[in-house]
Coordinates of C-alpha atoms in Angstrom, one line a residue:
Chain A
X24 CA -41.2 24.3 -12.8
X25 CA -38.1 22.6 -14.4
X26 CA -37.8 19.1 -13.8
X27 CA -34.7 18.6 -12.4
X28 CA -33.3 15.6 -14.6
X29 CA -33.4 17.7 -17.6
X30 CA -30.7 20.1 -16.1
X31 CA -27.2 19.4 -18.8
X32 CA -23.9 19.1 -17.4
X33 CA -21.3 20.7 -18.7
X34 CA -20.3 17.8 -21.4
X35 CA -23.4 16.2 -21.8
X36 CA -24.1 19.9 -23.6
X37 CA -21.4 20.0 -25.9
X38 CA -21.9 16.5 -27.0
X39 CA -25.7 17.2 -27.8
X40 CA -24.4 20.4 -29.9
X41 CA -22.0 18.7 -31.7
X42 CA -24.9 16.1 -32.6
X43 CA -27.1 18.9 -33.2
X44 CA -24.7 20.6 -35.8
X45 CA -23.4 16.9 -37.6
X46 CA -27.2 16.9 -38.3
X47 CA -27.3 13.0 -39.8
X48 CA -24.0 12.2 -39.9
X49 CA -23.9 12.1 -35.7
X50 CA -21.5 9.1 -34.9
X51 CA -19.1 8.3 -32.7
X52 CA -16.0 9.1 -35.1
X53 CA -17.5 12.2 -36.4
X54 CA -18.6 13.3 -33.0
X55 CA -15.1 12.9 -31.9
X56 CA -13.7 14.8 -35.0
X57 CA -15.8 17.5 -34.6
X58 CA -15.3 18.0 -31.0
X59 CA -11.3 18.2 -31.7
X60 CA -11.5 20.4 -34.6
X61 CA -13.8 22.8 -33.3
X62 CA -13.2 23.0 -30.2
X63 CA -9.8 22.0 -29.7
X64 CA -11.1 18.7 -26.9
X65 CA -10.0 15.4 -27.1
X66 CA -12.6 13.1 -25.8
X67 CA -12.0 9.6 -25.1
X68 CA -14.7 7.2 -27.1
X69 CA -15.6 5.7 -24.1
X70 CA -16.5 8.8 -22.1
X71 CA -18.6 9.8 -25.5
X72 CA -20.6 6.5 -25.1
X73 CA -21.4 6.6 -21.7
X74 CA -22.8 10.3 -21.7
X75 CA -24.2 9.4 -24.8
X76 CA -26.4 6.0 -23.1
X77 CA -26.9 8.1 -19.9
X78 CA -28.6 10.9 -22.4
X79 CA -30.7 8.1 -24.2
X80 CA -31.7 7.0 -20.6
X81 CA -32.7 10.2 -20.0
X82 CA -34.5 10.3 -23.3
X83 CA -32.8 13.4 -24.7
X84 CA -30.8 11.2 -27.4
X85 CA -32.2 8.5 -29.5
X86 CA -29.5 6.4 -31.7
X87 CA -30.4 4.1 -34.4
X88 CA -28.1 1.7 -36.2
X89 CA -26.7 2.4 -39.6
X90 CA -25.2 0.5 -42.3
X91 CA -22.3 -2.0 -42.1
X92 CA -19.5 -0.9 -43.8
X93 CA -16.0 -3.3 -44.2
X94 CA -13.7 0.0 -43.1
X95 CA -15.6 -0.7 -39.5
X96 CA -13.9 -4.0 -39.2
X97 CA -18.0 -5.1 -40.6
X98 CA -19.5 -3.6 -38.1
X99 CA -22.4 -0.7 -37.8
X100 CA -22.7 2.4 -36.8
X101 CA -25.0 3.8 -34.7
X102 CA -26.4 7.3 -35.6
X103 CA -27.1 9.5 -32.7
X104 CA -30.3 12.6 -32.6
X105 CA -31.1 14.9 -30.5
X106 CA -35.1 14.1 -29.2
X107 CA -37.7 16.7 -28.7
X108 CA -37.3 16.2 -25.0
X109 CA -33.3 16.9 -25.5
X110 CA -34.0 20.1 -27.6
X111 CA -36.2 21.4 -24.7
X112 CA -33.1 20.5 -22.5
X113 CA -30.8 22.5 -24.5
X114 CA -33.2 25.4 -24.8
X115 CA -33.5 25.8 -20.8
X116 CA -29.9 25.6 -20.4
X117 CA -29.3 28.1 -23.2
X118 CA -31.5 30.6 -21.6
X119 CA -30.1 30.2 -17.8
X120 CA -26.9 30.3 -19.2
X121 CA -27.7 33.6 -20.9
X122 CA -28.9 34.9 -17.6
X123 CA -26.9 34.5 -15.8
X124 CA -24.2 35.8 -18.2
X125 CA -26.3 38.8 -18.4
X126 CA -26.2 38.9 -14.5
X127 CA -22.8 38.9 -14.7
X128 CA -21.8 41.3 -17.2
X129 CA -24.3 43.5 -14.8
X130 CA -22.0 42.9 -12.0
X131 CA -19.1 43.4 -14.0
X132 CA -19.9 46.8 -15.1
X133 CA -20.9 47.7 -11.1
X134 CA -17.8 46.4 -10.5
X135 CA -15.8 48.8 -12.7
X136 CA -17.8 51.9 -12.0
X137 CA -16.9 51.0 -8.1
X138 CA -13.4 50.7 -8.8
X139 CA -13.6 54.2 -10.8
Chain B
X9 CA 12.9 -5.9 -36.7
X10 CA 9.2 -6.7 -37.7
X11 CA 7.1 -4.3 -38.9
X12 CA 3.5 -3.1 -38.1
X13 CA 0.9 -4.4 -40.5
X14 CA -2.2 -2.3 -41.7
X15 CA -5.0 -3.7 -39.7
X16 CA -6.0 -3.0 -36.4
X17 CA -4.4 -5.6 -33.6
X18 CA -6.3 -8.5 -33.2
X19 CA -5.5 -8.8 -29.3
X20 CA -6.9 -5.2 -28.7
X21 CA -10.3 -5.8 -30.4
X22 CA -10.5 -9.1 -28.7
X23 CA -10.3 -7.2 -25.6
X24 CA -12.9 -4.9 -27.1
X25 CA -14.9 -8.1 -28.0
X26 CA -14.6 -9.2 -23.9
X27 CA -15.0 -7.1 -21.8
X28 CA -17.2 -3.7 -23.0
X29 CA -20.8 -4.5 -22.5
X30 CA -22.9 -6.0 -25.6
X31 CA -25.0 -2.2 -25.8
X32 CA -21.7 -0.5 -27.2
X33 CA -19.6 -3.5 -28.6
X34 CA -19.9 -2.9 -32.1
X35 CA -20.2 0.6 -32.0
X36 CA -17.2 1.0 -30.3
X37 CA -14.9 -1.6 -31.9
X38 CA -16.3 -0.2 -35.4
X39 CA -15.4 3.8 -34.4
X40 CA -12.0 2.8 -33.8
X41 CA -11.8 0.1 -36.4
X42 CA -12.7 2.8 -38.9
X43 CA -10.7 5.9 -37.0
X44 CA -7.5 3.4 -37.4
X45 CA -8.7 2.7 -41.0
X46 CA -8.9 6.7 -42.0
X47 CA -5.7 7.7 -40.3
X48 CA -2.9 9.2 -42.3
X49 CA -0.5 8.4 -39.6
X50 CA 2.4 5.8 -39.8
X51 CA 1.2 1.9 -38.5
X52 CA 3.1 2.3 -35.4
X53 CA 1.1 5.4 -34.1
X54 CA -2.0 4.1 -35.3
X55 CA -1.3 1.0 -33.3
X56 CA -0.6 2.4 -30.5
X57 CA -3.7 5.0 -30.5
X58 CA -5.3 1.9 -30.7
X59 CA -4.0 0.4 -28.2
X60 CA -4.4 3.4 -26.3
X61 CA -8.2 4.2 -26.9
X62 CA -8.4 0.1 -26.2
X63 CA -7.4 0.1 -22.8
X64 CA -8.9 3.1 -21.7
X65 CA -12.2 2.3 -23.2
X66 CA -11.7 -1.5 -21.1
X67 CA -10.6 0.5 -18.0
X68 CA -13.4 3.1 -18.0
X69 CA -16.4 0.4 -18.4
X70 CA -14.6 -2.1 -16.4
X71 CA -13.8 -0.2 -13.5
X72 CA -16.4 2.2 -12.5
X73 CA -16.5 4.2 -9.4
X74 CA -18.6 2.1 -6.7
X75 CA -16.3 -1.1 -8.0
X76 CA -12.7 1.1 -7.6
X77 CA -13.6 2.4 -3.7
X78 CA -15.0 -1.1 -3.0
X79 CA -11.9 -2.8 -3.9
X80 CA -10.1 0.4 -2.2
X81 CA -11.8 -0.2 1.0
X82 CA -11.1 -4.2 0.9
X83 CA -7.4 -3.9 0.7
X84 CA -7.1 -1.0 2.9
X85 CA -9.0 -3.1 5.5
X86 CA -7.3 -6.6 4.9
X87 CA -3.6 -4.7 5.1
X88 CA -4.8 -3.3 8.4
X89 CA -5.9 -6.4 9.2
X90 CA -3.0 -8.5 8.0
X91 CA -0.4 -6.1 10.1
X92 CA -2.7 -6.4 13.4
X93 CA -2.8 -10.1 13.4
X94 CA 1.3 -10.1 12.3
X95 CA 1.7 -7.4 15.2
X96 CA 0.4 -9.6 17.7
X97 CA 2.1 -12.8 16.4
X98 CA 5.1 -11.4 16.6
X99 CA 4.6 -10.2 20.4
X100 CA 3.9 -13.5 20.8
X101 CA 7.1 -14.5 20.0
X102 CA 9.5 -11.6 20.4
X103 CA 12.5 -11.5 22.8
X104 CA 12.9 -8.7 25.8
X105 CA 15.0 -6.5 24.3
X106 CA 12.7 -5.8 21.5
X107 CA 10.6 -4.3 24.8
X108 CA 12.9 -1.9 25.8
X109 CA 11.9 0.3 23.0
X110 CA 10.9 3.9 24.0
X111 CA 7.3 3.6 21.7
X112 CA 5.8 1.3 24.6
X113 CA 5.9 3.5 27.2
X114 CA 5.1 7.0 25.6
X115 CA 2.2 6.0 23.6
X116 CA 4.2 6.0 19.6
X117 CA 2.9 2.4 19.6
X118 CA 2.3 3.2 15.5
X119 CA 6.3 2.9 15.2
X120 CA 6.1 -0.8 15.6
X121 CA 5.3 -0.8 11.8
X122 CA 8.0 1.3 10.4
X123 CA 10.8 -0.9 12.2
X124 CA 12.5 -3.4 9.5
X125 CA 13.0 -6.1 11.7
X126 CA 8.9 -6.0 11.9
X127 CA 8.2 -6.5 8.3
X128 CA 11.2 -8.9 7.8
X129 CA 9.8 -11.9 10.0
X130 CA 7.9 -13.6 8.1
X131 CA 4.5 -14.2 9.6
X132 CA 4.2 -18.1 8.4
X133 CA 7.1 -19.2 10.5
X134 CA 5.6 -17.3 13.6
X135 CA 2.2 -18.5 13.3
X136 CA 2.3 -22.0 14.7
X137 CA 3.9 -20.7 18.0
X138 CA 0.7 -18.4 18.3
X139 CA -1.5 -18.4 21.0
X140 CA -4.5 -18.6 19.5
X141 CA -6.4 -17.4 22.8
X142 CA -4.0 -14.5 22.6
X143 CA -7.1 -13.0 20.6
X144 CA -9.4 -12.9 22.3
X145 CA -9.5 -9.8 24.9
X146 CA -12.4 -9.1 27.4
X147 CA -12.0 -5.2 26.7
X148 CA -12.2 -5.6 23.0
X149 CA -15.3 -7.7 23.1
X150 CA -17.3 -5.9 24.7
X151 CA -16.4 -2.2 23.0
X152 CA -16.1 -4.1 19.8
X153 CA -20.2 -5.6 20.2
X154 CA -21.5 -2.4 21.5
X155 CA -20.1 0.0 19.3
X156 CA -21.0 -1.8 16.2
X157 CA -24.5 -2.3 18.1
X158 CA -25.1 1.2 18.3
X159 CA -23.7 2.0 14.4
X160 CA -25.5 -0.2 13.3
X161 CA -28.4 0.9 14.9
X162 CA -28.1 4.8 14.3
X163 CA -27.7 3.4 10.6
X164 CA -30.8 1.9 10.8
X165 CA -32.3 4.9 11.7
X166 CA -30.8 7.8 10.1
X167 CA -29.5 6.4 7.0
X168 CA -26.3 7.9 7.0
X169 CA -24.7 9.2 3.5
X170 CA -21.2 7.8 3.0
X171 CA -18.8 10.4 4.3
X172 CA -21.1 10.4 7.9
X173 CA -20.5 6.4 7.7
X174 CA -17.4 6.7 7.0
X175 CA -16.5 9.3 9.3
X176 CA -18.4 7.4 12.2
X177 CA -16.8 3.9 11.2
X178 CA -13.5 5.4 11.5
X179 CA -14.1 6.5 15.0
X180 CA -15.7 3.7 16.6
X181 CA -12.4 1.2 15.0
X182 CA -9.8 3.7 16.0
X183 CA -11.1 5.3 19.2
X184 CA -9.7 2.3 21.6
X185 CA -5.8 3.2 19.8
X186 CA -6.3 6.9 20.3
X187 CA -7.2 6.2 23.9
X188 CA -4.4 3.6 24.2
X189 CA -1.9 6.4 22.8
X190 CA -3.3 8.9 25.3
X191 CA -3.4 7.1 28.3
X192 CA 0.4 5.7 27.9
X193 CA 1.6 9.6 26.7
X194 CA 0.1 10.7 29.8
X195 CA 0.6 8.4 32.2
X196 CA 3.8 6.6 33.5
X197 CA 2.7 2.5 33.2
X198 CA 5.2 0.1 33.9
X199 CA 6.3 -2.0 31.2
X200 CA 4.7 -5.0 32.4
X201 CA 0.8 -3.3 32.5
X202 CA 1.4 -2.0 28.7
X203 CA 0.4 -5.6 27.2
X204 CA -3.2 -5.4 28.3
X205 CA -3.6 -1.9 26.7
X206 CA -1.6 -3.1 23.7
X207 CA -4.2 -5.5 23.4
X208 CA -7.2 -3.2 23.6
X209 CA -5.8 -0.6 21.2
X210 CA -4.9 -4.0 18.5
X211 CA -7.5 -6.3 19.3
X212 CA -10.4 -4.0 19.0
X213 CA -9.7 -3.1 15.4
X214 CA -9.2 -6.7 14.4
X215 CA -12.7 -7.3 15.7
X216 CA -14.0 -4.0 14.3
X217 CA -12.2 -3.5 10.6
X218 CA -13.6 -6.5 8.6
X219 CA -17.6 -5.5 9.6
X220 CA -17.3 -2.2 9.5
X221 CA -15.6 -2.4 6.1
X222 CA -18.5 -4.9 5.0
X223 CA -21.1 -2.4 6.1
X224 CA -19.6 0.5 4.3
X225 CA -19.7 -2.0 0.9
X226 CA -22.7 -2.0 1.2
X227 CA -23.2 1.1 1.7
X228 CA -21.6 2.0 -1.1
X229 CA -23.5 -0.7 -3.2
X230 CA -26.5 0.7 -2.0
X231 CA -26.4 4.8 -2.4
X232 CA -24.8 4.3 -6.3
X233 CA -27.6 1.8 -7.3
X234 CA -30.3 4.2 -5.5
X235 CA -28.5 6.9 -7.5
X236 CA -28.8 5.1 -10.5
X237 CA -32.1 3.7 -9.9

């Protein structure tokens, strides 16, 4: 049965994607730069740190610190990946996602054949 | 006029530095440092995204939810409970004319609060010439401690989620007005026998808004930590 705290909401999802795809490069600027180039959403860097801690509390990110550069004012950054636990996540919600998108383009097509 | 320098402003990351929690300190202050450092943008925007991100970075971790609703729910209650205390103060005091208005006999007792002269008189000069004993009302005593009694022990027992406390809380505070505004809509009292209804329909929530409003604090308190827990 799926355990309920592994359910993603709707941002928690694409912030674990856009990890997922940065690969080791996962930070909070790049995270940020990929989410507005791709897919067009500004996200606020505090909203991106709080998913991302509620995610580690959950135990679907782990973060480690990197190296300090001057550019960062001397300070690090911390690296973000997704855990075993997370991809599991990602996999469930991929797959109910895909049902029920398949349910619907079901529906859909009922739909039209009523209406014809 | 002076012109922005290159680096980040110092009053903004010693905001940073304040008041975000040691966990994300660094890592925040050092993703803007470094976002303000890469930008191709004039100084002035990049200062002001910085300021921008700043603030709403302090806002978001300073003011979460269960601390925005609590402070919410204080000031409501203390306004309510400022204008109460000012509304019978300045009974206390008014003249007879101010009587002959048509919102003491049919029940629009609400009106009181619009009127300018109300909010105009200050309440400090009033105060002294209050009857303290003027407060205390047989009525609202007794509806006050029972109805609280029994909230508080439903409470107990059934744990109520917010909205059914809050929904309860608002009833038991407000039912003696409602009943005030009903019985003088509906019944022709003689301006004379209003003051003891008056005092009811005040009195009560005076008593009533400062507990209730503590209880639903905690309340509050209570379900996000159990929700974070």
């Amino acid at each position: 049965m799926a355990n309920k705290e592994s359910y993603l909401g709707e941002f928690e999802h694409v912030v674990m994607l856009s990890i997922l795809s940065l690969k080791d490069n996962a930070y909070g600027v790049t995270i940020r730069h990929n989410l507005k180039h791709k897919i067009g959403r500004e996200v606020s860097i505090g909203a991106l740190y709080s998913t991302a801690e509620r995610l580690e509390k959950k135990g679907l990110l782990s973060s480690q610190k990197g190296e300090v550069l001057p550019e960062r004012g001397g300070k690090a950054k911390r690296y973000f990946s997704v855990t075993a636990l997370g991809m599991s996540a990602l996999s469930m919600t991929k797959r109910h996602l895909e049902t029920l998108w398949n349910q619907a383009s079901v529906n859909f097509s009922i739909q039209e054949e009523g209406s014809i | 006029m002076k012109s922005f320098n290159n680096k980040p402003p110092k009053l903004a990351l010693m905001l940073l530095n304040k008041l975000l929690p040691d966990s994300v300190n660094d890592d925040i202050s050092g993703d803007l440092v470094e976002e303000f450092n890469q930008s191709k943008s004039s100084n002035w925007v990049n200062h002001c995204l910085f300021w921008r991100d700043t603030l709403s970075t302090c806002w978001r971790y300073s003011m979460n939810k269960q601390l925005s609703l609590s402070l919410g729910m204080t000031a409501v209650s203390l306004f309510i409970f400022y204008m109460l205390i000012k509304a019978v103060v300045f009974l206390s005091v008014a003249d007879d004319p101010f009587f002959f208005k048509d919102y003491w006999m049919n029940g629009d007792i609400h009106l009181l609060f619009v009127e300018d002269f109300f909010w105009s008189n200050s309440f400090g000069s009033n105060a002294y010439e209050l009857d303290w004993g003027m407060l205390i009302h047989d009525w609202s005593v007794i509806w006050s401690t029972i109805s609280f009694a029994v909230l508080y022990m439903l409470d107990k027992r059934y744990d109520f989620r917010l909205f059914g406390y809050i929904s309860l809380a608002f009833v038991v505070c407000f039912t003696p007005y409602f009943y005030g505004m009903l019985v003088l809509r509906f019944n022709d009292i003689p301006l004379t026998e209003v003051g003891p209804l008056v005092a009811f329909m005040w009195i009560s929530i005076i008593y009533l808004i400062l507990p209730l409003s503590y209880g639903l604090i905690t309340k509050i308190h209570h379900q996000t930590s159990t929700v974070l827990a």
